Every structure is written in structure tokens, then in C-alpha cells.
Amino acid sequence: MARGSWLFRGGVLLVVVINTGLIWLLLRQLGMPDSLSPGVLSQWLNDQGPLGPLLLMALMVMAVIVGPLPTLPITSASGMAFGVLPGSMLAATGALAGAMIAFLLARLLGRDLIRKRFHDNPLFGAEGSQRLLFIIVLLTRLIPIFSFALISYAAGVTAIRAWRFALATTIGMLPMTLVFASLGHTFELHPALTITAAITILAVMSLLPWYLRRHRQSRLARWLHLD
């Protein structure tokens, strides 16, 4: 790869890192609490007046890009601070913006290398199976146990088109966004149900490629454009 291309990509990464740091400093200067409990966060957001919704979305973008920051308490705080529907829309907008930044950053930095390495793979090849990738992203968005940031970065190096990723992300995250925004800190996912759902999705994601490799002429394979 040309040196100029790598310099450009490094410059983009540097811009993202600097802007992320500046947003974090701004939030801290405005008194963002150390505690990420929904009650404390919602009170702080309400105290910011008209800036509250913008700060919520900025915080959600930060949480998605940086990764370790949890998104669920922020979603719960959004509902408590601004109401269920407005809070859900604000949280979802911020999450989608952060997801697209992470997706495009991963695509810019790693997609070419992965595509050359796995050129015939249905997930990472030049075209890939858009329907299969859409389903995978959708399923992983439905269960909050999967890292929102990790899925965004991982999807960026696959063949999925940006608009399909955005659509699958939006559809997949909306149900739990509404749930957490409506019930706030009083709601917790039952660990057994969460783990069971996660194991089920992981099993489907693991067994489906194995099945498709053995049945490339099946109706499912043809529907996924793998025949």
C-alpha cells in the first residue's frame, strides 16, 4: 500500500483520537459526574438546560467509540432525563453516530488487508453475503451483552455495505433502547436470560457458516447468495 495512503489513514485516526479527547475534556469541564448511574447522569443532564440533549448524544458517541464505557446506563439516563420516546431517539441517534464512526474507521484502516487475506470468504471477501452479514449484525444488536463498540469495529472490516450496517444497527438496537429508556435504573436484564440468548445467537452464528459450507446448493444458501 502506498505511503501516502497510510499517511492519510493515520491522519484520519489522529483526528478521531484528538476530537474524542476534546469531547471528553469538554464533558469533564461541564461537570460530568464520575458515577455513570442513570439517576446521577439524568440529574446532570437536566442541569445543563438546552445543552442536555447534545451532551447526551456526545456521551453516547464517546461510549461507542471508546468501547469500555457502558452504553446501557446512558440509555437509561436518557429516558429519565428527557422522557421515553425523546430519550430513546437521542440515545439511538448518538449510538448510531458512534457506531458509524467506529465502522468507517475500521473500514478505512483494516478493510483492504482483510479483503486480500480472505478474498473468497462470505464475510470478508470482495463482495461477501450482504444478507448473511445483515442478519449477523442485527442479531448481535438485539442482545446488549455483545459490545456495541466491538461489533461496530468488527463489521467495518467485513464486506457489509455501510447502509446495511446502519439499518441493521438501528433495527436491532431500538427494542432494548426503548426498554432501558422507559424503565431506567429499575430494570435489569436477568443474567440467565441474557446468557441464554447470547449463547443461542453465538450458536447460530457458529453453526450457520458450517451448514452453508456443507449445503452450498440449499435454498438458504441461494437466498443468501452463496450458491
JSON list of C-alpha atoms in Angstrom, two decimals:
[
{"chain": "A", "resi": 1, "resn": "MET", "atom": "CA", "xyz": [0.00, 0.00, 0.00]},
{"chain": "A", "resi": 2, "resn": "ALA", "atom": "CA", "xyz": [1.32, 3.46, -0.92]},
{"chain": "A", "resi": 3, "resn": "ARG", "atom": "CA", "xyz": [2.94, 5.53, 1.78]},
{"chain": "A", "resi": 4, "resn": "GLY", "atom": "CA", "xyz": [0.60, 8.44, 1.02]},
{"chain": "A", "resi": 5, "resn": "SER", "atom": "CA", "xyz": [-2.42, 6.22, 1.66]},
{"chain": "A", "resi": 6, "resn": "TRP", "atom": "CA", "xyz": [-1.07, 5.16, 5.04]},
{"chain": "A", "resi": 7, "resn": "LEU", "atom": "CA", "xyz": [-0.31, 8.78, 5.93]},
{"chain": "A", "resi": 8, "resn": "PHE", "atom": "CA", "xyz": [-3.88, 9.73, 5.07]},
{"chain": "A", "resi": 9, "resn": "ARG", "atom": "CA", "xyz": [-5.29, 6.90, 7.18]},
{"chain": "A", "resi": 10, "resn": "GLY", "atom": "CA", "xyz": [-3.02, 7.76, 10.05]},
{"chain": "A", "resi": 11, "resn": "GLY", "atom": "CA", "xyz": [-4.14, 11.38, 9.80]},
{"chain": "A", "resi": 12, "resn": "VAL", "atom": "CA", "xyz": [-7.80, 10.35, 9.96]},
{"chain": "A", "resi": 13, "resn": "LEU", "atom": "CA", "xyz": [-7.11, 8.21, 13.01]},
{"chain": "A", "resi": 14, "resn": "LEU", "atom": "CA", "xyz": [-5.27, 11.09, 14.68]},
{"chain": "A", "resi": 15, "resn": "VAL", "atom": "CA", "xyz": [-8.18, 13.45, 14.01]},
{"chain": "A", "resi": 16, "resn": "VAL", "atom": "CA", "xyz": [-10.65, 10.98, 15.55]},
{"chain": "A", "resi": 17, "resn": "VAL", "atom": "CA", "xyz": [-8.45, 10.48, 18.62]},
{"chain": "A", "resi": 18, "resn": "ILE", "atom": "CA", "xyz": [-7.96, 14.23, 19.13]},
{"chain": "A", "resi": 19, "resn": "ASN", "atom": "CA", "xyz": [-11.65, 15.02, 18.70]},
{"chain": "A", "resi": 20, "resn": "THR", "atom": "CA", "xyz": [-12.63, 12.22, 21.04]},
{"chain": "A", "resi": 21, "resn": "GLY", "atom": "CA", "xyz": [-10.22, 13.58, 23.65]},
{"chain": "A", "resi": 22, "resn": "LEU", "atom": "CA", "xyz": [-11.60, 17.10, 23.22]},
{"chain": "A", "resi": 23, "resn": "ILE", "atom": "CA", "xyz": [-15.17, 15.89, 23.68]},
{"chain": "A", "resi": 24, "resn": "TRP", "atom": "CA", "xyz": [-14.15, 14.06, 26.85]},
{"chain": "A", "resi": 25, "resn": "LEU", "atom": "CA", "xyz": [-12.41, 17.17, 28.21]},
{"chain": "A", "resi": 26, "resn": "LEU", "atom": "CA", "xyz": [-15.49, 19.26, 27.42]},
{"chain": "A", "resi": 27, "resn": "LEU", "atom": "CA", "xyz": [-17.76, 16.84, 29.25]},
{"chain": "A", "resi": 28, "resn": "ARG", "atom": "CA", "xyz": [-15.46, 16.87, 32.27]},
{"chain": "A", "resi": 29, "resn": "GLN", "atom": "CA", "xyz": [-15.29, 20.67, 32.24]},
{"chain": "A", "resi": 30, "resn": "LEU", "atom": "CA", "xyz": [-19.07, 20.79, 32.28]},
{"chain": "A", "resi": 31, "resn": "GLY", "atom": "CA", "xyz": [-19.07, 18.68, 35.43]},
{"chain": "A", "resi": 32, "resn": "MET", "atom": "CA", "xyz": [-19.93, 15.25, 34.08]},
{"chain": "A", "resi": 33, "resn": "PRO", "atom": "CA", "xyz": [-20.22, 13.02, 37.17]},
{"chain": "A", "resi": 34, "resn": "ASP", "atom": "CA", "xyz": [-17.77, 10.22, 37.84]},
{"chain": "A", "resi": 35, "resn": "SER", "atom": "CA", "xyz": [-20.69, 7.91, 38.53]},
{"chain": "A", "resi": 36, "resn": "LEU", "atom": "CA", "xyz": [-22.48, 6.54, 35.48]},
{"chain": "A", "resi": 37, "resn": "SER", "atom": "CA", "xyz": [-25.58, 5.54, 37.40]},
{"chain": "A", "resi": 38, "resn": "PRO", "atom": "CA", "xyz": [-28.72, 6.57, 35.48]},
{"chain": "A", "resi": 39, "resn": "GLY", "atom": "CA", "xyz": [-30.06, 8.70, 38.32]},
{"chain": "A", "resi": 40, "resn": "VAL", "atom": "CA", "xyz": [-26.89, 10.76, 38.69]},
{"chain": "A", "resi": 41, "resn": "LEU", "atom": "CA", "xyz": [-26.43, 11.12, 34.93]},
{"chain": "A", "resi": 42, "resn": "SER", "atom": "CA", "xyz": [-30.04, 12.18, 34.34]},
{"chain": "A", "resi": 43, "resn": "GLN", "atom": "CA", "xyz": [-29.78, 14.86, 37.04]},
{"chain": "A", "resi": 44, "resn": "TRP", "atom": "CA", "xyz": [-26.59, 16.22, 35.48]},
{"chain": "A", "resi": 45, "resn": "LEU", "atom": "CA", "xyz": [-28.16, 16.25, 32.01]},
{"chain": "A", "resi": 46, "resn": "ASN", "atom": "CA", "xyz": [-31.20, 18.12, 33.30]},
{"chain": "A", "resi": 47, "resn": "ASP", "atom": "CA", "xyz": [-28.94, 20.68, 34.96]},
{"chain": "A", "resi": 48, "resn": "GLN", "atom": "CA", "xyz": [-27.35, 21.51, 31.58]},
{"chain": "A", "resi": 49, "resn": "GLY", "atom": "CA", "xyz": [-30.51, 23.04, 30.17]},
{"chain": "A", "resi": 50, "resn": "PRO", "atom": "CA", "xyz": [-30.68, 23.21, 26.35]},
{"chain": "A", "resi": 51, "resn": "LEU", "atom": "CA", "xyz": [-27.24, 21.58, 26.11]},
{"chain": "A", "resi": 52, "resn": "GLY", "atom": "CA", "xyz": [-28.50, 18.43, 27.80]},
{"chain": "A", "resi": 53, "resn": "PRO", "atom": "CA", "xyz": [-29.64, 16.55, 24.68]},
{"chain": "A", "resi": 54, "resn": "LEU", "atom": "CA", "xyz": [-26.44, 17.40, 22.80]},
{"chain": "A", "resi": 55, "resn": "LEU", "atom": "CA", "xyz": [-24.30, 16.29, 25.73]},
{"chain": "A", "resi": 56, "resn": "LEU", "atom": "CA", "xyz": [-26.23, 13.03, 25.95]},
{"chain": "A", "resi": 57, "resn": "MET", "atom": "CA", "xyz": [-25.54, 12.27, 22.29]},
{"chain": "A", "resi": 58, "resn": "ALA", "atom": "CA", "xyz": [-21.88, 13.27, 22.68]},
{"chain": "A", "resi": 59, "resn": "LEU", "atom": "CA", "xyz": [-21.56, 10.96, 25.66]},
{"chain": "A", "resi": 60, "resn": "MET", "atom": "CA", "xyz": [-23.16, 8.11, 23.73]},
{"chain": "A", "resi": 61, "resn": "VAL", "atom": "CA", "xyz": [-20.82, 8.67, 20.77]},
{"chain": "A", "resi": 62, "resn": "MET", "atom": "CA", "xyz": [-17.90, 8.56, 23.19]},
{"chain": "A", "resi": 63, "resn": "ALA", "atom": "CA", "xyz": [-19.15, 5.37, 24.80]},
{"chain": "A", "resi": 64, "resn": "VAL", "atom": "CA", "xyz": [-19.42, 3.61, 21.44]},
{"chain": "A", "resi": 65, "resn": "ILE", "atom": "CA", "xyz": [-16.09, 4.77, 20.02]},
{"chain": "A", "resi": 66, "resn": "VAL", "atom": "CA", "xyz": [-14.04, 4.21, 23.16]},
{"chain": "A", "resi": 67, "resn": "GLY", "atom": "CA", "xyz": [-15.66, 0.89, 23.98]},
{"chain": "A", "resi": 68, "resn": "PRO", "atom": "CA", "xyz": [-15.17, 0.27, 27.72]},
{"chain": "A", "resi": 69, "resn": "LEU", "atom": "CA", "xyz": [-17.70, 2.98, 28.59]},
{"chain": "A", "resi": 70, "resn": "PRO", "atom": "CA", "xyz": [-21.09, 1.27, 29.11]},
{"chain": "A", "resi": 71, "resn": "THR", "atom": "CA", "xyz": [-23.96, 2.43, 26.90]},
{"chain": "A", "resi": 72, "resn": "LEU", "atom": "CA", "xyz": [-26.88, 0.99, 28.88]},
{"chain": "A", "resi": 73, "resn": "PRO", "atom": "CA", "xyz": [-26.67, 3.42, 31.86]},
{"chain": "A", "resi": 74, "resn": "ILE", "atom": "CA", "xyz": [-26.56, 6.31, 29.40]},
{"chain": "A", "resi": 75, "resn": "THR", "atom": "CA", "xyz": [-29.64, 4.96, 27.62]},
{"chain": "A", "resi": 76, "resn": "SER", "atom": "CA", "xyz": [-31.46, 4.63, 30.93]},
{"chain": "A", "resi": 77, "resn": "ALA", "atom": "CA", "xyz": [-30.46, 8.17, 31.91]},
{"chain": "A", "resi": 78, "resn": "SER", "atom": "CA", "xyz": [-31.78, 9.49, 28.60]},
{"chain": "A", "resi": 79, "resn": "GLY", "atom": "CA", "xyz": [-35.26, 8.19, 29.35]},
{"chain": "A", "resi": 80, "resn": "MET", "atom": "CA", "xyz": [-35.22, 9.54, 32.88]},
{"chain": "A", "resi": 81, "resn": "ALA", "atom": "CA", "xyz": [-33.99, 12.96, 31.77]},
{"chain": "A", "resi": 82, "resn": "PHE", "atom": "CA", "xyz": [-35.97, 13.59, 28.59]},
{"chain": "A", "resi": 83, "resn": "GLY", "atom": "CA", "xyz": [-38.84, 11.10, 28.53]},
{"chain": "A", "resi": 84, "resn": "VAL", "atom": "CA", "xyz": [-39.13, 7.68, 26.95]},
{"chain": "A", "resi": 85, "resn": "LEU", "atom": "CA", "xyz": [-39.55, 8.49, 23.25]},
{"chain": "A", "resi": 86, "resn": "PRO", "atom": "CA", "xyz": [-37.37, 11.64, 23.07]},
{"chain": "A", "resi": 87, "resn": "GLY", "atom": "CA", "xyz": [-34.73, 9.97, 25.25]},
{"chain": "A", "resi": 88, "resn": "SER", "atom": "CA", "xyz": [-34.77, 6.81, 23.15]},
{"chain": "A", "resi": 89, "resn": "MET", "atom": "CA", "xyz": [-34.37, 8.79, 19.94]},
{"chain": "A", "resi": 90, "resn": "LEU", "atom": "CA", "xyz": [-31.50, 10.83, 21.39]},
{"chain": "A", "resi": 91, "resn": "ALA", "atom": "CA", "xyz": [-29.73, 7.73, 22.69]},
{"chain": "A", "resi": 92, "resn": "ALA", "atom": "CA", "xyz": [-30.28, 5.82, 19.44]},
{"chain": "A", "resi": 93, "resn": "THR", "atom": "CA", "xyz": [-29.04, 8.75, 17.35]},
{"chain": "A", "resi": 94, "resn": "GLY", "atom": "CA", "xyz": [-25.88, 9.07, 19.44]},
{"chain": "A", "resi": 95, "resn": "ALA", "atom": "CA", "xyz": [-25.29, 5.31, 19.37]},
{"chain": "A", "resi": 96, "resn": "LEU", "atom": "CA", "xyz": [-25.76, 5.15, 15.60]},
{"chain": "A", "resi": 97, "resn": "ALA", "atom": "CA", "xyz": [-23.40, 8.09, 15.07]},
{"chain": "A", "resi": 98, "resn": "GLY", "atom": "CA", "xyz": [-20.74, 6.44, 17.23]},
{"chain": "A", "resi": 99, "resn": "ALA", "atom": "CA", "xyz": [-21.27, 3.09, 15.52]},
{"chain": "A", "resi": 100, "resn": "MET", "atom": "CA", "xyz": [-20.84, 4.63, 12.07]},
{"chain": "A", "resi": 101, "resn": "ILE", "atom": "CA", "xyz": [-17.64, 6.40, 13.12]},
{"chain": "A", "resi": 102, "resn": "ALA", "atom": "CA", "xyz": [-16.22, 3.15, 14.50]},
{"chain": "A", "resi": 103, "resn": "PHE", "atom": "CA", "xyz": [-17.40, 1.23, 11.43]},
{"chain": "A", "resi": 104, "resn": "LEU", "atom": "CA", "xyz": [-15.87, 3.68, 8.95]},
{"chain": "A", "resi": 105, "resn": "LEU", "atom": "CA", "xyz": [-12.64, 3.95, 10.93]},
{"chain": "A", "resi": 106, "resn": "ALA", "atom": "CA", "xyz": [-12.21, 0.16, 10.91]},
{"chain": "A", "resi": 107, "resn": "ARG", "atom": "CA", "xyz": [-13.10, 0.07, 7.21]},
{"chain": "A", "resi": 108, "resn": "LEU", "atom": "CA", "xyz": [-10.53, 2.72, 6.39]},
{"chain": "A", "resi": 109, "resn": "LEU", "atom": "CA", "xyz": [-7.74, 1.15, 8.43]},
{"chain": "A", "resi": 110, "resn": "GLY", "atom": "CA", "xyz": [-8.28, -2.58, 8.03]},
{"chain": "A", "resi": 111, "resn": "ARG", "atom": "CA", "xyz": [-10.73, -3.49, 5.28]},
{"chain": "A", "resi": 112, "resn": "ASP", "atom": "CA", "xyz": [-8.22, -3.70, 2.40]},
{"chain": "A", "resi": 113, "resn": "LEU", "atom": "CA", "xyz": [-5.89, -6.02, 4.31]},
{"chain": "A", "resi": 114, "resn": "ILE", "atom": "CA", "xyz": [-8.70, -8.35, 5.40]},
{"chain": "A", "resi": 115, "resn": "ARG", "atom": "CA", "xyz": [-10.24, -8.43, 1.92]},
{"chain": "A", "resi": 116, "resn": "LYS", "atom": "CA", "xyz": [-6.93, -9.52, 0.36]},
{"chain": "A", "resi": 117, "resn": "ARG", "atom": "CA", "xyz": [-6.35, -12.13, 3.05]},
{"chain": "A", "resi": 118, "resn": "PHE", "atom": "CA", "xyz": [-9.85, -13.67, 2.85]},
{"chain": "A", "resi": 119, "resn": "HIS", "atom": "CA", "xyz": [-10.89, -12.83, -0.72]},
{"chain": "A", "resi": 120, "resn": "ASP", "atom": "CA", "xyz": [-13.23, -15.86, -1.05]},
{"chain": "A", "resi": 121, "resn": "ASN", "atom": "CA", "xyz": [-14.75, -15.68, 2.44]},
{"chain": "A", "resi": 122, "resn": "PRO", "atom": "CA", "xyz": [-18.52, -14.94, 2.52]},
{"chain": "A", "resi": 123, "resn": "LEU", "atom": "CA", "xyz": [-17.98, -12.45, 5.35]},
{"chain": "A", "resi": 124, "resn": "PHE", "atom": "CA", "xyz": [-14.72, -10.77, 4.41]},
{"chain": "A", "resi": 125, "resn": "GLY", "atom": "CA", "xyz": [-14.39, -11.28, 0.64]},
{"chain": "A", "resi": 126, "resn": "ALA", "atom": "CA", "xyz": [-14.68, -8.62, -2.01]},
{"chain": "A", "resi": 127, "resn": "GLU", "atom": "CA", "xyz": [-18.48, -8.86, -2.13]},
{"chain": "A", "resi": 128, "resn": "GLY", "atom": "CA", "xyz": [-19.47, -11.16, 0.71]},
{"chain": "A", "resi": 129, "resn": "SER", "atom": "CA", "xyz": [-23.02, -12.19, 1.53]},
{"chain": "A", "resi": 130, "resn": "GLN", "atom": "CA", "xyz": [-24.83, -8.96, 2.30]},
{"chain": "A", "resi": 131, "resn": "ARG", "atom": "CA", "xyz": [-27.89, -10.76, 3.65]},
{"chain": "A", "resi": 132, "resn": "LEU", "atom": "CA", "xyz": [-25.84, -13.00, 5.95]},
{"chain": "A", "resi": 133, "resn": "LEU", "atom": "CA", "xyz": [-23.85, -10.04, 7.27]},
{"chain": "A", "resi": 134, "resn": "PHE", "atom": "CA", "xyz": [-27.05, -8.05, 7.81]},
{"chain": "A", "resi": 135, "resn": "ILE", "atom": "CA", "xyz": [-28.54, -10.90, 9.86]},
{"chain": "A", "resi": 136, "resn": "ILE", "atom": "CA", "xyz": [-25.38, -11.27, 11.96]},
{"chain": "A", "resi": 137, "resn": "VAL", "atom": "CA", "xyz": [-25.24, -7.56, 12.80]},
{"chain": "A", "resi": 138, "resn": "LEU", "atom": "CA", "xyz": [-28.98, -7.50, 13.54]},
{"chain": "A", "resi": 139, "resn": "LEU", "atom": "CA", "xyz": [-28.77, -10.48, 15.91]},
{"chain": "A", "resi": 140, "resn": "THR", "atom": "CA", "xyz": [-25.80, -9.12, 17.83]},
{"chain": "A", "resi": 141, "resn": "ARG", "atom": "CA", "xyz": [-27.52, -5.76, 18.27]},
{"chain": "A", "resi": 142, "resn": "LEU", "atom": "CA", "xyz": [-30.59, -7.38, 19.82]},
{"chain": "A", "resi": 143, "resn": "ILE", "atom": "CA", "xyz": [-28.72, -8.57, 22.92]},
{"chain": "A", "resi": 144, "resn": "PRO", "atom": "CA", "xyz": [-26.88, -5.87, 24.94]},
{"chain": "A", "resi": 145, "resn": "ILE", "atom": "CA", "xyz": [-24.32, -8.39, 26.26]},
{"chain": "A", "resi": 146, "resn": "PHE", "atom": "CA", "xyz": [-22.42, -8.01, 22.97]},
{"chain": "A", "resi": 147, "resn": "SER", "atom": "CA", "xyz": [-20.09, -4.99, 22.98]},
{"chain": "A", "resi": 148, "resn": "PHE", "atom": "CA", "xyz": [-21.63, -2.25, 20.85]},
{"chain": "A", "resi": 149, "resn": "ALA", "atom": "CA", "xyz": [-18.18, -0.89, 20.02]},
{"chain": "A", "resi": 150, "resn": "LEU", "atom": "CA", "xyz": [-16.63, -4.27, 19.22]},
{"chain": "A", "resi": 151, "resn": "ILE", "atom": "CA", "xyz": [-19.42, -5.20, 16.81]},
{"chain": "A", "resi": 152, "resn": "SER", "atom": "CA", "xyz": [-19.08, -1.82, 15.09]},
{"chain": "A", "resi": 153, "resn": "TYR", "atom": "CA", "xyz": [-15.33, -2.15, 14.59]},
{"chain": "A", "resi": 154, "resn": "ALA", "atom": "CA", "xyz": [-15.59, -5.79, 13.55]},
{"chain": "A", "resi": 155, "resn": "ALA", "atom": "CA", "xyz": [-18.31, -5.04, 10.99]},
{"chain": "A", "resi": 156, "resn": "GLY", "atom": "CA", "xyz": [-16.09, -2.39, 9.44]},
{"chain": "A", "resi": 157, "resn": "VAL", "atom": "CA", "xyz": [-13.61, -4.97, 8.15]},
{"chain": "A", "resi": 158, "resn": "THR", "atom": "CA", "xyz": [-16.31, -7.22, 6.69]},
{"chain": "A", "resi": 159, "resn": "ALA", "atom": "CA", "xyz": [-17.96, -6.83, 3.28]},
{"chain": "A", "resi": 160, "resn": "ILE", "atom": "CA", "xyz": [-21.21, -5.38, 4.63]},
{"chain": "A", "resi": 161, "resn": "ARG", "atom": "CA", "xyz": [-22.21, -2.11, 2.98]},
{"chain": "A", "resi": 162, "resn": "ALA", "atom": "CA", "xyz": [-22.41, 0.94, 5.23]},
{"chain": "A", "resi": 163, "resn": "TRP", "atom": "CA", "xyz": [-26.14, 1.49, 4.70]},
{"chain": "A", "resi": 164, "resn": "ARG", "atom": "CA", "xyz": [-26.93, -2.15, 5.54]},
{"chain": "A", "resi": 165, "resn": "PHE", "atom": "CA", "xyz": [-24.83, -1.89, 8.69]},
{"chain": "A", "resi": 166, "resn": "ALA", "atom": "CA", "xyz": [-26.65, 1.30, 9.69]},
{"chain": "A", "resi": 167, "resn": "LEU", "atom": "CA", "xyz": [-30.06, -0.26, 9.05]},
{"chain": "A", "resi": 168, "resn": "ALA", "atom": "CA", "xyz": [-29.27, -3.48, 10.93]},
{"chain": "A", "resi": 169, "resn": "THR", "atom": "CA", "xyz": [-27.84, -1.48, 13.83]},
{"chain": "A", "resi": 170, "resn": "THR", "atom": "CA", "xyz": [-30.87, 0.78, 14.05]},
{"chain": "A", "resi": 171, "resn": "ILE", "atom": "CA", "xyz": [-33.44, -2.02, 13.87]},
{"chain": "A", "resi": 172, "resn": "GLY", "atom": "CA", "xyz": [-31.50, -4.24, 16.26]},
{"chain": "A", "resi": 173, "resn": "MET", "atom": "CA", "xyz": [-30.86, -1.68, 18.98]},
{"chain": "A", "resi": 174, "resn": "LEU", "atom": "CA", "xyz": [-34.27, 0.03, 19.06]},
{"chain": "A", "resi": 175, "resn": "PRO", "atom": "CA", "xyz": [-36.16, -2.59, 21.15]},
{"chain": "A", "resi": 176, "resn": "MET", "atom": "CA", "xyz": [-33.69, -2.61, 24.06]},
{"chain": "A", "resi": 177, "resn": "THR", "atom": "CA", "xyz": [-33.15, 1.15, 23.75]},
{"chain": "A", "resi": 178, "resn": "LEU", "atom": "CA", "xyz": [-36.87, 1.68, 24.31]},
{"chain": "A", "resi": 179, "resn": "VAL", "atom": "CA", "xyz": [-36.90, -0.80, 27.20]},
{"chain": "A", "resi": 180, "resn": "PHE", "atom": "CA", "xyz": [-33.98, 0.77, 29.04]},
{"chain": "A", "resi": 181, "resn": "ALA", "atom": "CA", "xyz": [-35.16, 4.32, 28.38]},
{"chain": "A", "resi": 182, "resn": "SER", "atom": "CA", "xyz": [-38.64, 3.51, 29.69]},
{"chain": "A", "resi": 183, "resn": "LEU", "atom": "CA", "xyz": [-37.69, 1.58, 32.81]},
{"chain": "A", "resi": 184, "resn": "GLY", "atom": "CA", "xyz": [-34.44, 3.33, 33.71]},
{"chain": "A", "resi": 185, "resn": "HIS", "atom": "CA", "xyz": [-32.48, 2.14, 36.71]},
{"chain": "A", "resi": 186, "resn": "THR", "atom": "CA", "xyz": [-35.37, -0.05, 37.93]},
{"chain": "A", "resi": 187, "resn": "PHE", "atom": "CA", "xyz": [-34.76, -2.51, 35.11]},
{"chain": "A", "resi": 188, "resn": "GLU", "atom": "CA", "xyz": [-32.05, -5.12, 34.92]},
{"chain": "A", "resi": 189, "resn": "LEU", "atom": "CA", "xyz": [-31.63, -7.91, 32.42]},
{"chain": "A", "resi": 190, "resn": "HIS", "atom": "CA", "xyz": [-31.97, -11.29, 34.07]},
{"chain": "A", "resi": 191, "resn": "PRO", "atom": "CA", "xyz": [-28.49, -12.86, 33.86]},
{"chain": "A", "resi": 192, "resn": "ALA", "atom": "CA", "xyz": [-29.81, -16.30, 32.94]},
{"chain": "A", "resi": 193, "resn": "LEU", "atom": "CA", "xyz": [-31.98, -14.95, 30.13]},
{"chain": "A", "resi": 194, "resn": "THR", "atom": "CA", "xyz": [-29.19, -12.75, 28.82]},
{"chain": "A", "resi": 195, "resn": "ILE", "atom": "CA", "xyz": [-26.64, -15.56, 28.81]},
{"chain": "A", "resi": 196, "resn": "THR", "atom": "CA", "xyz": [-29.11, -17.98, 27.23]},
{"chain": "A", "resi": 197, "resn": "ALA", "atom": "CA", "xyz": [-29.93, -15.53, 24.46]},
{"chain": "A", "resi": 198, "resn": "ALA", "atom": "CA", "xyz": [-26.25, -14.78, 23.88]},
{"chain": "A", "resi": 199, "resn": "ILE", "atom": "CA", "xyz": [-25.35, -18.48, 23.71]},
{"chain": "A", "resi": 200, "resn": "THR", "atom": "CA", "xyz": [-28.21, -19.09, 21.28]},
{"chain": "A", "resi": 201, "resn": "ILE", "atom": "CA", "xyz": [-27.09, -16.30, 18.98]},
{"chain": "A", "resi": 202, "resn": "LEU", "atom": "CA", "xyz": [-23.45, -17.42, 19.15]},
{"chain": "A", "resi": 203, "resn": "ALA", "atom": "CA", "xyz": [-24.51, -20.99, 18.35]},
{"chain": "A", "resi": 204, "resn": "VAL", "atom": "CA", "xyz": [-26.50, -19.83, 15.33]},
{"chain": "A", "resi": 205, "resn": "MET", "atom": "CA", "xyz": [-23.61, -17.67, 14.14]},
{"chain": "A", "resi": 206, "resn": "SER", "atom": "CA", "xyz": [-21.16, -20.56, 14.57]},
{"chain": "A", "resi": 207, "resn": "LEU", "atom": "CA", "xyz": [-23.29, -23.34, 13.06]},
{"chain": "A", "resi": 208, "resn": "LEU", "atom": "CA", "xyz": [-24.73, -21.35, 10.17]},
{"chain": "A", "resi": 209, "resn": "PRO", "atom": "CA", "xyz": [-21.42, -20.98, 8.25]},
{"chain": "A", "resi": 210, "resn": "TRP", "atom": "CA", "xyz": [-20.70, -24.69, 8.84]},
{"chain": "A", "resi": 211, "resn": "TYR", "atom": "CA", "xyz": [-24.13, -25.64, 7.47]},
{"chain": "A", "resi": 212, "resn": "LEU", "atom": "CA", "xyz": [-23.77, -23.32, 4.48]},
{"chain": "A", "resi": 213, "resn": "ARG", "atom": "CA", "xyz": [-20.38, -24.76, 3.56]},
{"chain": "A", "resi": 214, "resn": "ARG", "atom": "CA", "xyz": [-21.84, -28.28, 3.52]},
{"chain": "A", "resi": 215, "resn": "HIS", "atom": "CA", "xyz": [-25.03, -27.29, 1.69]},
{"chain": "A", "resi": 216, "resn": "ARG", "atom": "CA", "xyz": [-23.99, -24.65, -0.79]},
{"chain": "A", "resi": 217, "resn": "GLN", "atom": "CA", "xyz": [-26.89, -25.51, -3.09]},
{"chain": "A", "resi": 218, "resn": "SER", "atom": "CA", "xyz": [-29.53, -25.30, -0.39]},
{"chain": "A", "resi": 219, "resn": "ARG", "atom": "CA", "xyz": [-32.41, -22.87, -0.58]},
{"chain": "A", "resi": 220, "resn": "LEU", "atom": "CA", "xyz": [-30.94, -20.90, 2.34]},
{"chain": "A", "resi": 221, "resn": "ALA", "atom": "CA", "xyz": [-27.55, -20.64, 0.61]},
{"chain": "A", "resi": 222, "resn": "ARG", "atom": "CA", "xyz": [-29.19, -19.42, -2.56]},
{"chain": "A", "resi": 223, "resn": "TRP", "atom": "CA", "xyz": [-31.23, -16.85, -0.64]},
{"chain": "A", "resi": 224, "resn": "LEU", "atom": "CA", "xyz": [-28.02, -15.62, 0.98]},
{"chain": "A", "resi": 225, "resn": "HIS", "atom": "CA", "xyz": [-26.37, -15.50, -2.46]},
{"chain": "A", "resi": 226, "resn": "LEU", "atom": "CA", "xyz": [-23.83, -18.15, -1.56]},
{"chain": "A", "resi": 227, "resn": "ASP", "atom": "CA", "xyz": [-24.60, -20.58, -4.39]}
]
